[in-house]
Amino acid sequence: MPIKIREDVAYILLNKINQANQQGSERVDFNKTDFTGRNLTVSDFLGQLDYFNQKGYIDAEFTGNAYAKQEDVPSLVEAEDKGVDFRIANTLGAPDGPLPHLIRFKKASLTEKGHKALQRLQENYPQALEKGPKVPIATKDLPFLEKVQLKAELPDIFDARDLTIIVYRTLRDLMTTESSEKVKSEFKEDNKEELHELWKDNNPLVSWLSKIRPPLKFDGQTFLRRIEQEGGVPRGTDGVKVIKAVFSATKEELSDGMKQEIEAVLPDNIKNIWQAA
């Protein structure tokens, strides 16, 4: 079962570490009230914590198994344990019992990458938390999305996910329903389930309309403007880089015939981006 990287939980995690750091502490206690209404399991939270540590959003030194089962670990925390500044409280709770003991952190602080990710999330706060969890990112998506993030020079994986969805939405508007379905069928087996989630529209009304109306006709400037306006391209990059990054990652998934079929529906300057990707 893939771990889900969730925007709302990422905000809570990074923000709480940041608040502790601002107070001169590297100790953070997470408890059940931090995630009220988040519909979050212990394994989901620990998996995200492990991901953000491995990917350099937080600088953390810890011992313990982030994916431990309850029976794998002791049930009590020794108060006299030394060198433990980051604790995950046993009160987080889980459907199958208390939080699996403890992940022991000697330190936990945000890196520059973590600060930038938190800043991006803060710009969308409080909408992300008030409206509940956003569409999660499966870690099986990450190789694809990390390609987009790197090539588009995006600050974090959430931008890569959101902008990929907008590029795909705009591209599908130029295609027939039959062609769109053919693209879905061509995604490689290893990525098929995850890329289907990115390819299909997460707006139900737009998804329904795209299946009943004929392909739209618009020029390259309209294509580019939609990416920049609907996607909210962050500073430090631009719509062309985003489109090229998504196109490049997508072309790795498709046959030559499908690439040519997509190229045929693109307006001239967007076609040039596709060819160069």
PDB file of C-alpha atoms in Angstrom, residues 160-262:
ATOM      1  CA  ALA A 160       4.480  19.554  -9.409  1.00  0.00           C
ATOM      2  CA  ARG A 161       1.291  17.578  -8.733  1.00  0.00           C
ATOM      3  CA  ASP A 162      -1.076  20.548  -9.091  1.00  0.00           C
ATOM      4  CA  LEU A 163       0.552  21.923 -12.241  1.00  0.00           C
ATOM      5  CA  THR A 164       0.720  18.489 -13.879  1.00  0.00           C
ATOM      6  CA  ILE A 165      -3.052  18.204 -13.415  1.00  0.00           C
ATOM      7  CA  ILE A 166      -3.569  21.629 -15.070  1.00  0.00           C
ATOM      8  CA  VAL A 167      -1.278  20.806 -18.006  1.00  0.00           C
ATOM      9  CA  TYR A 168      -3.103  17.512 -18.503  1.00  0.00           C
ATOM     10  CA  ARG A 169      -6.494  19.236 -18.291  1.00  0.00           C
ATOM     11  CA  THR A 170      -5.488  21.762 -20.953  1.00  0.00           C
ATOM     12  CA  LEU A 171      -4.004  19.051 -23.174  1.00  0.00           C
ATOM     13  CA  ARG A 172      -7.119  16.877 -22.909  1.00  0.00           C
ATOM     14  CA  ASP A 173      -9.282  19.809 -24.003  1.00  0.00           C
ATOM     15  CA  LEU A 174      -7.575  19.603 -27.409  1.00  0.00           C
ATOM     16  CA  MET A 175      -8.161  15.867 -27.735  1.00  0.00           C
ATOM     17  CA  THR A 176     -11.101  13.644 -28.511  1.00  0.00           C
ATOM     18  CA  THR A 177     -12.420  11.423 -25.748  1.00  0.00           C
ATOM     19  CA  GLU A 178     -11.096   8.417 -27.666  1.00  0.00           C
ATOM     20  CA  SER A 179      -7.588   9.857 -27.825  1.00  0.00           C
ATOM     21  CA  SER A 180      -7.672  10.742 -24.153  1.00  0.00           C
ATOM     22  CA  GLU A 181      -8.608   7.187 -23.249  1.00  0.00           C
ATOM     23  CA  LYS A 182      -5.796   5.869 -25.452  1.00  0.00           C
ATOM     24  CA  VAL A 183      -3.291   7.937 -23.512  1.00  0.00           C
ATOM     25  CA  LYS A 184      -4.506   6.367 -20.268  1.00  0.00           C
ATOM     26  CA  SER A 185      -4.117   2.889 -21.721  1.00  0.00           C
ATOM     27  CA  GLU A 186      -0.501   3.567 -22.701  1.00  0.00           C
ATOM     28  CA  PHE A 187       0.873   4.521 -19.308  1.00  0.00           C
ATOM     29  CA  LYS A 188       3.455   1.967 -18.219  1.00  0.00           C
ATOM     30  CA  GLU A 189       2.236  -0.735 -15.877  1.00  0.00           C
ATOM     31  CA  ASP A 190       4.433   0.378 -12.980  1.00  0.00           C
ATOM     32  CA  ASN A 191       2.943   3.890 -13.053  1.00  0.00           C
ATOM     33  CA  LYS A 192      -0.489   3.209 -14.517  1.00  0.00           C
ATOM     34  CA  GLU A 193      -2.666   3.597 -11.427  1.00  0.00           C
ATOM     35  CA  GLU A 194      -0.923   6.734 -10.229  1.00  0.00           C
ATOM     36  CA  LEU A 195      -0.750   8.452 -13.626  1.00  0.00           C
ATOM     37  CA  HIS A 196      -4.427   7.705 -14.181  1.00  0.00           C
ATOM     38  CA  GLU A 197      -5.106   9.825 -11.083  1.00  0.00           C
ATOM     39  CA  LEU A 198      -3.075  12.685 -12.533  1.00  0.00           C
ATOM     40  CA  TRP A 199      -4.525  12.337 -16.039  1.00  0.00           C
ATOM     41  CA  LYS A 200      -8.174  12.273 -15.026  1.00  0.00           C
ATOM     42  CA  ASP A 201      -9.629  15.597 -13.909  1.00  0.00           C
ATOM     43  CA  ASN A 202     -10.112  16.005 -10.165  1.00  0.00           C
ATOM     44  CA  ASN A 203     -12.934  18.462 -10.861  1.00  0.00           C
ATOM     45  CA  PRO A 204     -16.053  16.270 -11.391  1.00  0.00           C
ATOM     46  CA  LEU A 205     -17.898  18.838 -13.514  1.00  0.00           C
ATOM     47  CA  VAL A 206     -14.931  19.459 -15.815  1.00  0.00           C
ATOM     48  CA  SER A 207     -14.376  15.713 -16.073  1.00  0.00           C
ATOM     49  CA  TRP A 208     -18.000  15.147 -17.113  1.00  0.00           C
ATOM     50  CA  LEU A 209     -17.990  17.994 -19.657  1.00  0.00           C
ATOM     51  CA  SER A 210     -14.772  16.761 -21.260  1.00  0.00           C
ATOM     52  CA  LYS A 211     -16.460  13.448 -22.072  1.00  0.00           C
ATOM     53  CA  ILE A 212     -19.499  14.895 -23.838  1.00  0.00           C
ATOM     54  CA  ARG A 213     -18.168  17.858 -25.800  1.00  0.00           C
ATOM     55  CA  PRO A 214     -15.986  17.883 -28.928  1.00  0.00           C
ATOM     56  CA  PRO A 215     -12.311  18.922 -28.740  1.00  0.00           C
ATOM     57  CA  LEU A 216     -11.714  22.630 -28.215  1.00  0.00           C
ATOM     58  CA  LYS A 217      -9.682  24.810 -30.535  1.00  0.00           C
ATOM     59  CA  PHE A 218      -7.364  27.428 -29.052  1.00  0.00           C
ATOM     60  CA  ASP A 219      -3.936  28.857 -29.773  1.00  0.00           C
ATOM     61  CA  GLY A 220      -0.652  28.418 -27.974  1.00  0.00           C
ATOM     62  CA  GLN A 221      -0.959  31.660 -26.022  1.00  0.00           C
ATOM     63  CA  THR A 222      -4.259  30.477 -24.569  1.00  0.00           C
ATOM     64  CA  PHE A 223      -2.652  27.140 -23.658  1.00  0.00           C
ATOM     65  CA  LEU A 224       0.207  28.926 -21.900  1.00  0.00           C
ATOM     66  CA  ARG A 225      -2.075  31.439 -20.190  1.00  0.00           C
ATOM     67  CA  ARG A 226      -4.238  28.670 -18.763  1.00  0.00           C
ATOM     68  CA  ILE A 227      -1.212  26.997 -17.178  1.00  0.00           C
ATOM     69  CA  GLU A 228       0.052  30.238 -15.679  1.00  0.00           C
ATOM     70  CA  GLN A 229      -3.339  31.466 -14.443  1.00  0.00           C
ATOM     71  CA  GLU A 230      -5.175  28.279 -13.471  1.00  0.00           C
ATOM     72  CA  GLY A 231      -2.064  26.638 -12.094  1.00  0.00           C
ATOM     73  CA  GLY A 232      -0.655  29.623 -10.256  1.00  0.00           C
ATOM     74  CA  VAL A 233       2.915  29.102 -11.473  1.00  0.00           C
ATOM     75  CA  PRO A 234       5.232  30.116  -8.594  1.00  0.00           C
ATOM     76  CA  ARG A 235       7.943  32.724  -8.852  1.00  0.00           C
ATOM     77  CA  GLY A 236      11.310  31.454 -10.050  1.00  0.00           C
ATOM     78  CA  THR A 237       9.926  29.521 -12.990  1.00  0.00           C
ATOM     79  CA  ASP A 238       7.421  30.060 -15.809  1.00  0.00           C
ATOM     80  CA  GLY A 239       4.684  28.359 -17.773  1.00  0.00           C
ATOM     81  CA  VAL A 240       6.957  27.222 -20.599  1.00  0.00           C
ATOM     82  CA  LYS A 241       9.283  25.416 -18.192  1.00  0.00           C
ATOM     83  CA  VAL A 242       6.318  23.763 -16.487  1.00  0.00           C
ATOM     84  CA  ILE A 243       4.758  22.605 -19.757  1.00  0.00           C
ATOM     85  CA  LYS A 244       8.081  21.287 -21.037  1.00  0.00           C
ATOM     86  CA  ALA A 245       8.738  19.411 -17.778  1.00  0.00           C
ATOM     87  CA  VAL A 246       5.318  17.717 -17.806  1.00  0.00           C
ATOM     88  CA  PHE A 247       5.632  16.904 -21.515  1.00  0.00           C
ATOM     89  CA  SER A 248       9.110  15.414 -21.004  1.00  0.00           C
ATOM     90  CA  ALA A 249       8.027  13.146 -18.151  1.00  0.00           C
ATOM     91  CA  THR A 250       4.874  12.128 -20.033  1.00  0.00           C
ATOM     92  CA  LYS A 251       6.648  11.250 -23.293  1.00  0.00           C
ATOM     93  CA  GLU A 252       8.689   8.658 -21.410  1.00  0.00           C
ATOM     94  CA  GLU A 253       5.429   6.807 -20.808  1.00  0.00           C
ATOM     95  CA  LEU A 254       4.069   6.777 -24.356  1.00  0.00           C
ATOM     96  CA  SER A 255       4.623   4.943 -27.616  1.00  0.00           C
ATOM     97  CA  ASP A 256       5.899   6.805 -30.688  1.00  0.00           C
ATOM     98  CA  GLY A 257       2.460   6.552 -32.268  1.00  0.00           C
ATOM     99  CA  MET A 258       0.764   8.158 -29.271  1.00  0.00           C
ATOM    100  CA  LYS A 259       3.375  10.915 -29.151  1.00  0.00           C
ATOM    101  CA  GLN A 260       2.630  11.745 -32.794  1.00  0.00           C
ATOM    102  CA  GLU A 261      -1.120  11.715 -32.147  1.00  0.00           C
ATOM    103  CA  ILE A 262      -0.750  14.228 -29.318  1.00  0.00           C
TER     104      ILE A 262
END
